[in-house]
Amino acid sequence: MEKMRKEVPWKSSLPGGSSLYQQALSLWEDSSLGKREKEIPVVGFKEKQETEKAILNFSEEMEKSKSKEQLERGLKEFLIKGPIFASPGKTILQDPAFFRSSEEFLEKVQKYEPDFPREDTGQALRNVWIMNLLQKAFGVTVSCTDGVFGYSMLYPYTDNFMDDPKISKGEKYLACDRLNRRLAGEKDTPRGRKEEKIFHMIEKIEKTFPRASYPRVFQSLLYIHHSQRESLRQQTLIVKSEERKKAQREEEVLQISFHKGGASVLADGYLVKGNLLPEEEKFCYNYGVLLQMADDLQDCKEDYENQHHTLFSMDYAREPLDGKARQLIVFSEKVFGDAQGIMKAVEMPLFLFEHTLWLILGSVLMTPSGFTPDFLQWAEDRLPVSRRFLETQREIIMKKVKNSRFMTGEKFGETVVK
């Protein structure tokens, strides 16, 4: 019978991981002062209408395009004429390599895993986009490399495995231990088809980044694996503490989110460049923390209902989340402000800040019960679309995108099955 080996403590799995956490925590605490370098401008009613019209037109174009060329032309027109994009966005996203990378990724998914669920495809594609943005930021050719494909597919595979009710809890723990050993470089025979696919993704990464030359690539992969596993264990402890009516320290929840989020984009960065400079490593970690916190804000109501504790869900029913949302905005401004000197694409920090800001403001408006009326109005005034548009059109547009030929891999000219 296979026995689990003792796993390396998660905090020591990446040399320097603790210092990255500490500097991110200091940056977050400094953001609590709520001071922004400049006021976020209000978006006028007419501009919102123009943006909403452009989004609806492009979603229709994406659904009905009869060729990839037509879709690409529609995307370019949207990026050039769409009022949602300021000048830095136009410069960055007009690079055709972004479209080509997404297209190549989806083609690889169809070839390697034709029955891959659309939701998982979307999850993996979002990570491809983050890695493509890092490629652009660091002066690396934007493309869907084997490293980008392998890592973006790796965690949907592991998530599917961990969520499979047909697999016992004990086997899942053993599988986590085998994955840990495989990431550490030990050869092992995969148990079943799902694990075979996971190991194959690791092989793709190994071929792109030989372990002897790029040790930090695999240290970062171990770091994200350990932090994800530890977050599950600590989450259980948090729930039990709630049952015993013991208050949890905010620092513990922050530690979970920071390590998990920071480790994820740190691995993205290493799989983009192979090696990172200290300031690049710091940015990737902080950007990952920011994205994780933005996700936690977006999911705060659902997390609260499921007793899944995050910084935002802990206070969801106790007090308005205005202060924490403002702190997150200031934190994002600091993260991208600190990155000004390290990015080859000088317009990238402003581009990333604007789009992260929209994500935060949109999450606020989609969770009105967590915020005061004044803050909801403040957020809506600064978002490029109206709250009504978000409430009535968001799901419709997402469905059109999900069912488009581009996302499903259907050949252009065929009927897409809804």
Short mmCIF file of C-alpha atoms in Angstrom, two decimals:
data_model
loop_
_atom_site.label_atom_id
_atom_site.label_comp_id
_atom_site.label_asym_id
_atom_site.label_seq_id
_atom_site.Cartn_x
_atom_site.Cartn_y
_atom_site.Cartn_z
CA MET A 1 0.00 0.00 0.00
CA GLU A 2 1.33 3.41 -0.98
CA LYS A 3 2.24 5.67 1.92
CA MET A 4 2.36 9.43 1.94
CA ARG A 5 5.76 10.96 2.46
CA LYS A 6 6.21 13.95 4.68
CA GLU A 7 5.82 17.07 2.54
CA VAL A 8 8.23 19.98 2.71
CA PRO A 9 6.69 22.85 4.72
CA TRP A 10 5.03 25.24 2.32
CA LYS A 11 6.73 28.41 3.52
CA SER A 12 10.19 27.01 2.78
CA SER A 13 9.32 25.56 -0.64
CA LEU A 14 10.45 28.76 -2.36
CA PRO A 15 13.60 30.48 -1.11
CA GLY A 16 12.58 34.07 -0.39
CA GLY A 17 8.87 33.27 -0.25
CA SER A 18 8.50 34.58 3.30
CA SER A 19 10.16 37.90 2.45
CA LEU A 20 7.87 38.32 -0.57
CA TYR A 21 4.90 37.78 1.72
CA GLN A 22 6.18 40.29 4.27
CA GLN A 23 6.75 43.07 1.73
CA ALA A 24 3.29 42.48 0.21
CA LEU A 25 1.75 42.62 3.68
CA SER A 26 3.53 45.92 4.39
CA LEU A 27 2.26 47.33 1.10
CA TRP A 28 -1.28 46.22 1.96
CA GLU A 29 -1.10 47.78 5.42
CA ASP A 30 0.22 51.04 3.97
CA SER A 31 -2.77 51.05 1.61
CA SER A 32 -5.18 51.17 4.56
CA LEU A 33 -4.53 54.91 4.82
CA GLY A 34 -6.74 55.21 1.76
CA LYS A 35 -4.67 57.92 0.08
CA ARG A 36 -4.60 57.79 -3.72
CA GLU A 37 -2.06 59.69 -5.77
CA LYS A 38 -4.84 61.14 -7.92
CA GLU A 39 -8.61 61.07 -7.96
CA ILE A 40 -10.24 58.51 -10.23
CA PRO A 41 -12.19 60.43 -12.90
CA VAL A 42 -15.96 60.18 -13.30
CA VAL A 43 -17.24 58.56 -16.52
CA GLY A 44 -20.09 60.54 -18.07
CA PHE A 45 -23.49 59.16 -19.07
CA LYS A 46 -22.87 59.58 -22.81
CA GLU A 47 -19.52 57.81 -22.62
CA LYS A 48 -21.10 54.92 -20.72
CA GLN A 49 -23.75 54.58 -23.43
CA GLU A 50 -21.10 54.51 -26.16
CA THR A 51 -19.12 51.87 -24.28
CA GLU A 52 -22.18 49.70 -23.69
CA LYS A 53 -23.09 49.91 -27.38
CA ALA A 54 -19.55 48.94 -28.41
CA ILE A 55 -19.54 45.94 -26.06
CA LEU A 56 -22.92 44.70 -27.31
CA ASN A 57 -21.87 45.11 -30.94
CA PHE A 58 -18.66 43.17 -30.39
CA SER A 59 -20.42 40.36 -28.49
CA GLU A 60 -22.79 40.02 -31.47
CA GLU A 61 -19.81 40.03 -33.84
CA MET A 62 -18.08 37.34 -31.80
CA GLU A 63 -21.18 35.15 -31.85
CA LYS A 64 -21.91 35.52 -35.56
CA SER A 65 -18.45 35.76 -37.14
CA LYS A 66 -18.15 33.37 -40.09
CA SER A 67 -14.35 33.39 -40.21
CA LYS A 68 -11.41 33.95 -37.91
CA GLU A 69 -10.37 36.87 -40.10
CA GLN A 70 -13.77 38.51 -39.62
CA LEU A 71 -13.56 37.98 -35.87
CA GLU A 72 -10.07 39.44 -35.73
CA ARG A 73 -11.17 42.48 -37.74
CA GLY A 74 -14.08 42.97 -35.36
CA LEU A 75 -11.75 42.74 -32.38
CA LYS A 76 -9.34 45.30 -33.86
CA GLU A 77 -12.21 47.70 -34.60
CA PHE A 78 -13.50 47.28 -31.05
CA LEU A 79 -10.06 47.98 -29.60
CA ILE A 80 -9.43 50.99 -31.83
CA LYS A 81 -12.87 52.63 -31.68
CA GLY A 82 -14.21 51.25 -28.42
CA PRO A 83 -14.35 54.08 -25.85
CA ILE A 84 -13.70 51.59 -23.05
CA PHE A 85 -10.00 51.53 -23.93
CA ALA A 86 -7.78 54.50 -23.15
CA SER A 87 -4.62 55.09 -25.16
CA PRO A 88 -2.46 52.54 -23.29
CA GLY A 89 -5.03 49.82 -23.87
CA LYS A 90 -5.18 50.54 -27.58
CA THR A 91 -1.40 50.30 -27.89
CA ILE A 92 -1.06 47.01 -26.02
CA LEU A 93 -4.06 45.01 -27.19
CA GLN A 94 -3.67 45.93 -30.85
CA ASP A 95 -0.67 43.61 -30.93
CA PRO A 96 -2.02 40.71 -33.06
CA ALA A 97 0.12 38.30 -31.04
CA PHE A 98 -2.48 38.38 -28.23
CA PHE A 99 -5.22 37.11 -30.54
CA ARG A 100 -2.86 34.55 -32.09
CA SER A 101 -1.82 33.23 -28.68
CA SER A 102 -5.43 32.73 -27.57
CA GLU A 103 -6.24 31.07 -30.88
CA GLU A 104 -3.23 28.77 -30.61
CA PHE A 105 -4.12 27.82 -27.05
CA LEU A 106 -7.69 26.89 -27.99
CA GLU A 107 -6.43 24.87 -30.96
CA LYS A 108 -4.07 22.97 -28.65
CA VAL A 109 -6.93 22.28 -26.25
CA GLN A 110 -9.05 20.88 -29.09
CA LYS A 111 -6.19 18.70 -30.25
CA TYR A 112 -5.09 17.46 -26.84
CA GLU A 113 -8.41 17.40 -24.95
CA PRO A 114 -11.42 17.83 -27.29
CA ASP A 115 -13.92 17.15 -24.48
CA PHE A 116 -12.36 19.65 -22.07
CA PRO A 117 -15.25 21.49 -20.31
CA ARG A 118 -15.84 25.06 -21.51
CA GLU A 119 -15.70 26.42 -17.96
CA ASP A 120 -12.26 24.88 -17.49
CA THR A 121 -11.19 26.17 -20.90
CA GLY A 122 -12.18 29.66 -19.83
CA GLN A 123 -10.28 29.30 -16.55
CA ALA A 124 -7.16 28.15 -18.35
CA LEU A 125 -7.48 30.84 -21.03
CA ARG A 126 -7.59 33.57 -18.38
CA ASN A 127 -4.25 32.36 -17.11
CA VAL A 128 -2.90 32.39 -20.68
CA TRP A 129 -3.91 36.06 -20.90
CA ILE A 130 -2.10 36.89 -17.66
CA MET A 131 1.03 35.15 -18.92
CA ASN A 132 0.75 36.94 -22.27
CA LEU A 133 0.52 40.28 -20.45
CA LEU A 134 3.63 39.37 -18.46
CA GLN A 135 5.39 38.45 -21.70
CA LYS A 136 4.53 41.87 -23.11
CA ALA A 137 5.52 43.63 -19.89
CA PHE A 138 8.91 41.91 -19.67
CA GLY A 139 9.80 42.20 -23.35
CA VAL A 140 9.24 38.52 -24.21
CA THR A 141 7.55 37.49 -27.46
CA VAL A 142 3.82 37.06 -26.83
CA SER A 143 2.90 33.47 -27.69
CA CYS A 144 1.36 30.29 -26.32
CA THR A 145 4.56 28.39 -25.56
CA ASP A 146 4.57 24.85 -24.18
CA GLY A 147 5.29 26.39 -20.79
CA VAL A 148 2.27 28.68 -21.06
CA PHE A 149 0.03 25.86 -22.27
CA GLY A 150 1.31 23.32 -19.75
CA TYR A 151 0.90 25.53 -16.69
CA SER A 152 -2.45 26.96 -17.79
CA MET A 153 -3.84 23.43 -18.19
CA LEU A 154 -2.18 21.99 -15.11
CA TYR A 155 -4.46 23.34 -12.42
CA PRO A 156 -7.80 22.83 -14.18
CA TYR A 157 -6.69 19.19 -14.39
CA THR A 158 -5.81 19.05 -10.70
CA ASP A 159 -9.04 20.85 -9.75
CA ASN A 160 -11.07 18.34 -11.76
CA PHE A 161 -9.29 15.49 -10.03
CA MET A 162 -9.85 16.93 -6.55
CA ASP A 163 -13.55 17.60 -7.28
CA ASP A 164 -14.26 14.11 -8.66
CA PRO A 165 -16.69 12.41 -6.21
CA LYS A 166 -15.71 8.98 -7.56
CA ILE A 167 -12.21 9.37 -6.10
CA SER A 168 -11.83 8.76 -2.37
CA LYS A 169 -10.39 11.37 -0.03
CA GLY A 170 -7.48 9.10 0.78
CA GLU A 171 -6.57 8.68 -2.89
CA LYS A 172 -6.76 12.43 -3.36
CA TYR A 173 -4.22 12.95 -0.58
CA LEU A 174 -1.98 10.30 -2.11
CA ALA A 175 -2.37 11.96 -5.51
CA CYS A 176 -1.33 15.30 -4.00
CA ASP A 177 1.74 13.63 -2.56
CA ARG A 178 2.61 12.08 -5.94
CA LEU A 179 2.16 15.46 -7.63
CA ASN A 180 4.44 17.02 -5.03
CA ARG A 181 7.14 14.44 -5.76
CA ARG A 182 6.70 14.83 -9.52
CA LEU A 183 7.05 18.61 -9.28
CA ALA A 184 10.17 18.06 -7.19
CA GLY A 185 11.67 16.06 -10.07
CA GLU A 186 11.06 12.48 -8.97
CA LYS A 187 9.85 10.11 -11.66
CA ASP A 188 6.67 8.24 -10.84
CA THR A 189 4.13 6.15 -12.70
CA PRO A 190 0.81 8.01 -13.05
CA ARG A 191 -2.27 6.31 -11.60
CA GLY A 192 -5.00 6.59 -14.20
CA ARG A 193 -5.67 8.77 -17.22
CA LYS A 194 -6.26 12.00 -15.31
CA GLU A 195 -2.95 11.81 -13.49
CA GLU A 196 -1.25 10.86 -16.75
CA LYS A 197 -2.47 14.14 -18.26
CA ILE A 198 -1.21 16.11 -15.26
CA PHE A 199 2.23 14.53 -15.49
CA HIS A 200 2.29 15.18 -19.24
CA MET A 201 1.79 18.91 -18.62
CA ILE A 202 4.76 18.86 -16.25
CA GLU A 203 6.82 17.13 -18.96
CA LYS A 204 5.97 19.96 -21.36
CA ILE A 205 7.30 22.45 -18.83
CA GLU A 206 10.45 20.37 -18.25
CA LYS A 207 11.20 20.31 -21.98
CA THR A 208 10.92 24.09 -22.16
CA PHE A 209 12.81 24.76 -18.92
CA PRO A 210 15.41 22.09 -18.04
CA ARG A 211 15.54 21.71 -14.26
CA ALA A 212 19.30 22.17 -13.99
CA SER A 213 19.18 25.54 -15.75
CA TYR A 214 15.89 26.84 -14.32
CA PRO A 215 15.49 25.61 -10.73
CA ARG A 216 13.27 28.56 -9.73
CA VAL A 217 10.64 27.50 -12.27
CA PHE A 218 10.05 24.28 -10.37
CA GLN A 219 10.48 25.86 -6.95
CA SER A 220 7.68 28.26 -7.90
CA LEU A 221 5.48 25.36 -9.03
CA LEU A 222 6.06 23.61 -5.72
CA TYR A 223 5.26 26.87 -3.95
CA ILE A 224 1.85 27.21 -5.59
CA HIS A 225 1.10 23.51 -5.03
CA HIS A 226 1.97 23.75 -1.33
CA SER A 227 0.09 27.02 -0.82
CA GLN A 228 -3.06 25.65 -2.49
CA ARG A 229 -2.93 22.52 -0.38
CA GLU A 230 -2.21 24.48 2.78
CA SER A 231 -5.07 26.87 2.08
CA LEU A 232 -7.49 23.92 2.09
CA ARG A 233 -6.12 22.66 5.41
CA GLN A 234 -6.18 26.10 6.99
CA GLN A 235 -9.69 26.72 5.68
CA THR A 236 -10.86 23.64 7.57
CA LEU A 237 -9.22 24.94 10.72
CA ILE A 238 -10.96 28.29 10.29
CA VAL A 239 -14.40 26.68 9.99
CA LYS A 240 -13.77 24.56 13.06
CA SER A 241 -12.70 27.64 14.99
CA GLU A 242 -15.95 29.34 14.00
CA GLU A 243 -17.87 26.38 15.33
CA ARG A 244 -16.00 26.79 18.61
CA LYS A 245 -16.83 30.51 18.44
CA LYS A 246 -13.15 31.50 18.37
CA ALA A 247 -12.45 34.63 16.35
CA GLN A 248 -9.91 34.25 13.60
CA ARG A 249 -7.15 36.76 13.17
CA GLU A 250 -7.25 38.77 9.97
CA GLU A 251 -3.56 38.05 9.54
CA GLU A 252 -4.20 34.33 9.13
CA VAL A 253 -6.74 34.91 6.38
CA LEU A 254 -4.42 37.37 4.67
CA GLN A 255 -1.60 34.85 4.82
CA ILE A 256 -3.73 32.26 3.03
CA SER A 257 -4.80 34.66 0.27
CA PHE A 258 -1.38 36.25 -0.13
CA HIS A 259 0.56 33.00 -0.42
CA LYS A 260 -1.96 31.41 -2.78
CA GLY A 261 -2.39 34.43 -5.04
CA GLY A 262 1.23 35.52 -4.97
CA ALA A 263 2.54 32.04 -5.70
CA SER A 264 0.23 31.64 -8.70
CA VAL A 265 1.41 34.67 -10.71
CA LEU A 266 4.98 34.15 -9.50
CA ALA A 267 4.86 30.79 -11.27
CA ASP A 268 3.40 32.57 -14.32
CA GLY A 269 6.39 34.89 -14.32
CA TYR A 270 8.97 32.13 -14.07
CA LEU A 271 7.26 30.17 -16.84
CA VAL A 272 7.39 33.29 -19.02
CA LYS A 273 11.07 34.15 -18.48
CA GLY A 274 12.70 31.16 -16.81
CA ASN A 275 14.52 33.48 -14.43
CA LEU A 276 13.29 36.70 -12.84
CA LEU A 277 15.09 39.72 -11.46
CA PRO A 278 14.24 40.51 -7.81
CA GLU A 279 12.00 43.43 -8.79
CA GLU A 280 10.21 41.31 -11.40
CA GLU A 281 9.67 38.60 -8.81
CA LYS A 282 8.27 41.18 -6.40
CA PHE A 283 5.86 42.53 -9.02
CA CYS A 284 4.60 39.07 -10.01
CA TYR A 285 3.98 38.18 -6.38
CA ASN A 286 2.16 41.45 -5.62
CA TYR A 287 0.12 41.22 -8.83
CA GLY A 288 -0.94 37.71 -7.84
CA VAL A 289 -1.96 38.93 -4.39
CA LEU A 290 -3.99 41.70 -6.00
CA LEU A 291 -5.80 39.33 -8.37
CA GLN A 292 -6.55 36.93 -5.50
CA MET A 293 -7.97 39.74 -3.37
CA ALA A 294 -10.05 40.96 -6.32
CA ASP A 295 -11.42 37.42 -6.73
CA ASP A 296 -12.19 37.28 -3.01
CA LEU A 297 -14.10 40.55 -3.30
CA GLN A 298 -16.04 39.26 -6.30
CA ASP A 299 -17.00 36.05 -4.47
CA CYS A 300 -17.55 37.52 -0.98
CA LYS A 301 -21.32 36.86 -0.82
CA GLU A 302 -20.98 33.28 -2.07
CA ASP A 303 -17.99 32.66 0.21
CA TYR A 304 -19.95 33.98 3.19
CA GLU A 305 -22.88 31.68 2.45
CA ASN A 306 -20.53 28.69 2.11
CA GLN A 307 -18.57 29.59 5.29
CA HIS A 308 -15.47 30.07 3.18
CA HIS A 309 -13.48 32.67 5.02
CA THR A 310 -11.67 35.45 3.18
CA LEU A 311 -10.89 39.01 4.18
CA PHE A 312 -14.12 40.20 2.54
CA SER A 313 -16.48 37.35 3.45
CA MET A 314 -15.57 37.57 7.16
CA ASP A 315 -17.04 41.08 7.39
CA TYR A 316 -19.73 40.70 4.71
CA ALA A 317 -22.69 40.48 7.11
CA ARG A 318 -21.13 42.49 9.93
CA GLU A 319 -20.18 45.84 8.39
CA PRO A 320 -19.98 47.59 5.01
CA LEU A 321 -16.98 46.60 2.91
CA ASP A 322 -16.39 50.14 1.62
CA GLY A 323 -13.11 50.57 3.50
CA LYS A 324 -11.60 47.29 2.36
CA ALA A 325 -12.60 47.91 -1.26
CA ARG A 326 -10.97 51.35 -1.12
CA GLN A 327 -7.89 49.77 0.41
CA LEU A 328 -7.76 47.28 -2.46
CA ILE A 329 -7.90 50.13 -5.00
CA VAL A 330 -5.02 51.93 -3.27
CA PHE A 331 -3.09 48.66 -3.07
CA SER A 332 -3.50 48.15 -6.82
CA GLU A 333 -2.26 51.69 -7.47
CA LYS A 334 0.84 50.98 -5.37
CA VAL A 335 1.50 47.61 -7.04
CA PHE A 336 1.48 49.07 -10.54
CA GLY A 337 3.16 52.31 -9.49
CA ASP A 338 6.12 50.35 -8.10
CA ALA A 339 6.36 48.45 -11.42
CA GLN A 340 6.95 51.53 -13.56
CA GLY A 341 10.70 51.03 -13.85
CA ILE A 342 10.84 47.30 -14.61
CA MET A 343 8.47 46.93 -17.57
CA LYS A 344 9.66 47.05 -21.16
CA ALA A 345 6.17 48.14 -22.23
CA VAL A 346 6.05 51.49 -20.43
CA GLU A 347 2.29 51.85 -20.92
CA MET A 348 1.60 48.50 -19.21
CA PRO A 349 1.29 49.68 -15.55
CA LEU A 350 -1.48 52.17 -16.37
CA PHE A 351 -3.23 49.62 -18.59
CA LEU A 352 -3.18 46.99 -15.84
CA PHE A 353 -4.32 49.46 -13.19
CA GLU A 354 -7.31 50.60 -15.26
CA HIS A 355 -8.49 47.08 -15.95
CA THR A 356 -7.98 45.94 -12.37
CA LEU A 357 -9.91 48.99 -11.20
CA TRP A 358 -12.82 48.05 -13.48
CA LEU A 359 -12.78 44.53 -12.07
CA ILE A 360 -12.94 45.87 -8.51
CA LEU A 361 -15.67 48.43 -9.23
CA GLY A 362 -17.71 45.87 -11.16
CA SER A 363 -17.45 43.42 -8.26
CA VAL A 364 -18.68 46.12 -5.88
CA LEU A 365 -21.74 46.85 -8.04
CA MET A 366 -22.55 43.15 -8.43
CA THR A 367 -22.58 42.76 -4.61
CA PRO A 368 -24.72 45.74 -3.52
CA SER A 369 -25.66 44.19 -0.17
CA GLY A 370 -22.05 44.48 0.98
CA PHE A 371 -21.67 48.23 0.50
CA THR A 372 -23.26 51.54 1.46
CA PRO A 373 -25.42 53.40 -1.09
CA ASP A 374 -22.88 56.24 -1.22
CA PHE A 375 -20.02 53.90 -2.11
CA LEU A 376 -22.12 52.08 -4.70
CA GLN A 377 -22.81 55.43 -6.37
CA TRP A 378 -19.12 56.38 -6.18
CA ALA A 379 -18.17 53.09 -7.86
CA GLU A 380 -20.82 53.36 -10.60
CA ASP A 381 -19.76 56.93 -11.40
CA ARG A 382 -16.25 55.68 -12.21
CA LEU A 383 -17.05 52.49 -14.11
CA PRO A 384 -17.24 52.70 -17.95
CA VAL A 385 -20.69 51.05 -17.92
CA SER A 386 -23.80 51.48 -15.80
CA ARG A 387 -24.88 49.25 -12.95
CA ARG A 388 -28.05 48.39 -14.89
CA PHE A 389 -25.95 47.24 -17.85
CA LEU A 390 -23.94 44.94 -15.58
CA GLU A 391 -27.08 43.48 -14.01
CA THR A 392 -28.98 42.91 -17.25
CA GLN A 393 -26.32 42.17 -19.87
CA ARG A 394 -23.35 40.56 -18.13
CA GLU A 395 -24.65 36.98 -18.15
CA ILE A 396 -26.05 37.31 -21.68
CA ILE A 397 -22.73 38.53 -23.04
CA MET A 398 -20.75 35.87 -21.18
CA LYS A 399 -23.00 33.18 -22.67
CA LYS A 400 -22.45 34.54 -26.18
CA VAL A 401 -18.71 34.55 -25.67
CA LYS A 402 -18.72 31.03 -24.22
CA ASN A 403 -20.80 29.70 -27.13
CA SER A 404 -18.82 31.49 -29.84
CA ARG A 405 -16.91 29.45 -32.41
CA PHE A 406 -13.69 30.97 -31.14
CA MET A 407 -14.21 29.52 -27.64
CA THR A 408 -15.77 26.18 -28.60
CA GLY A 409 -13.32 25.26 -31.33
CA GLU A 410 -16.15 24.79 -33.84
CA LYS A 411 -15.09 25.28 -37.44
CA PHE A 412 -16.20 28.62 -38.82
CA GLY A 413 -19.15 28.20 -41.14
CA GLU A 414 -20.73 25.45 -39.02
CA THR A 415 -23.69 25.89 -36.71
CA VAL A 416 -22.72 26.34 -33.09
CA VAL A 417 -24.78 24.17 -30.76
CA LYS A 418 -26.08 26.22 -27.83
#
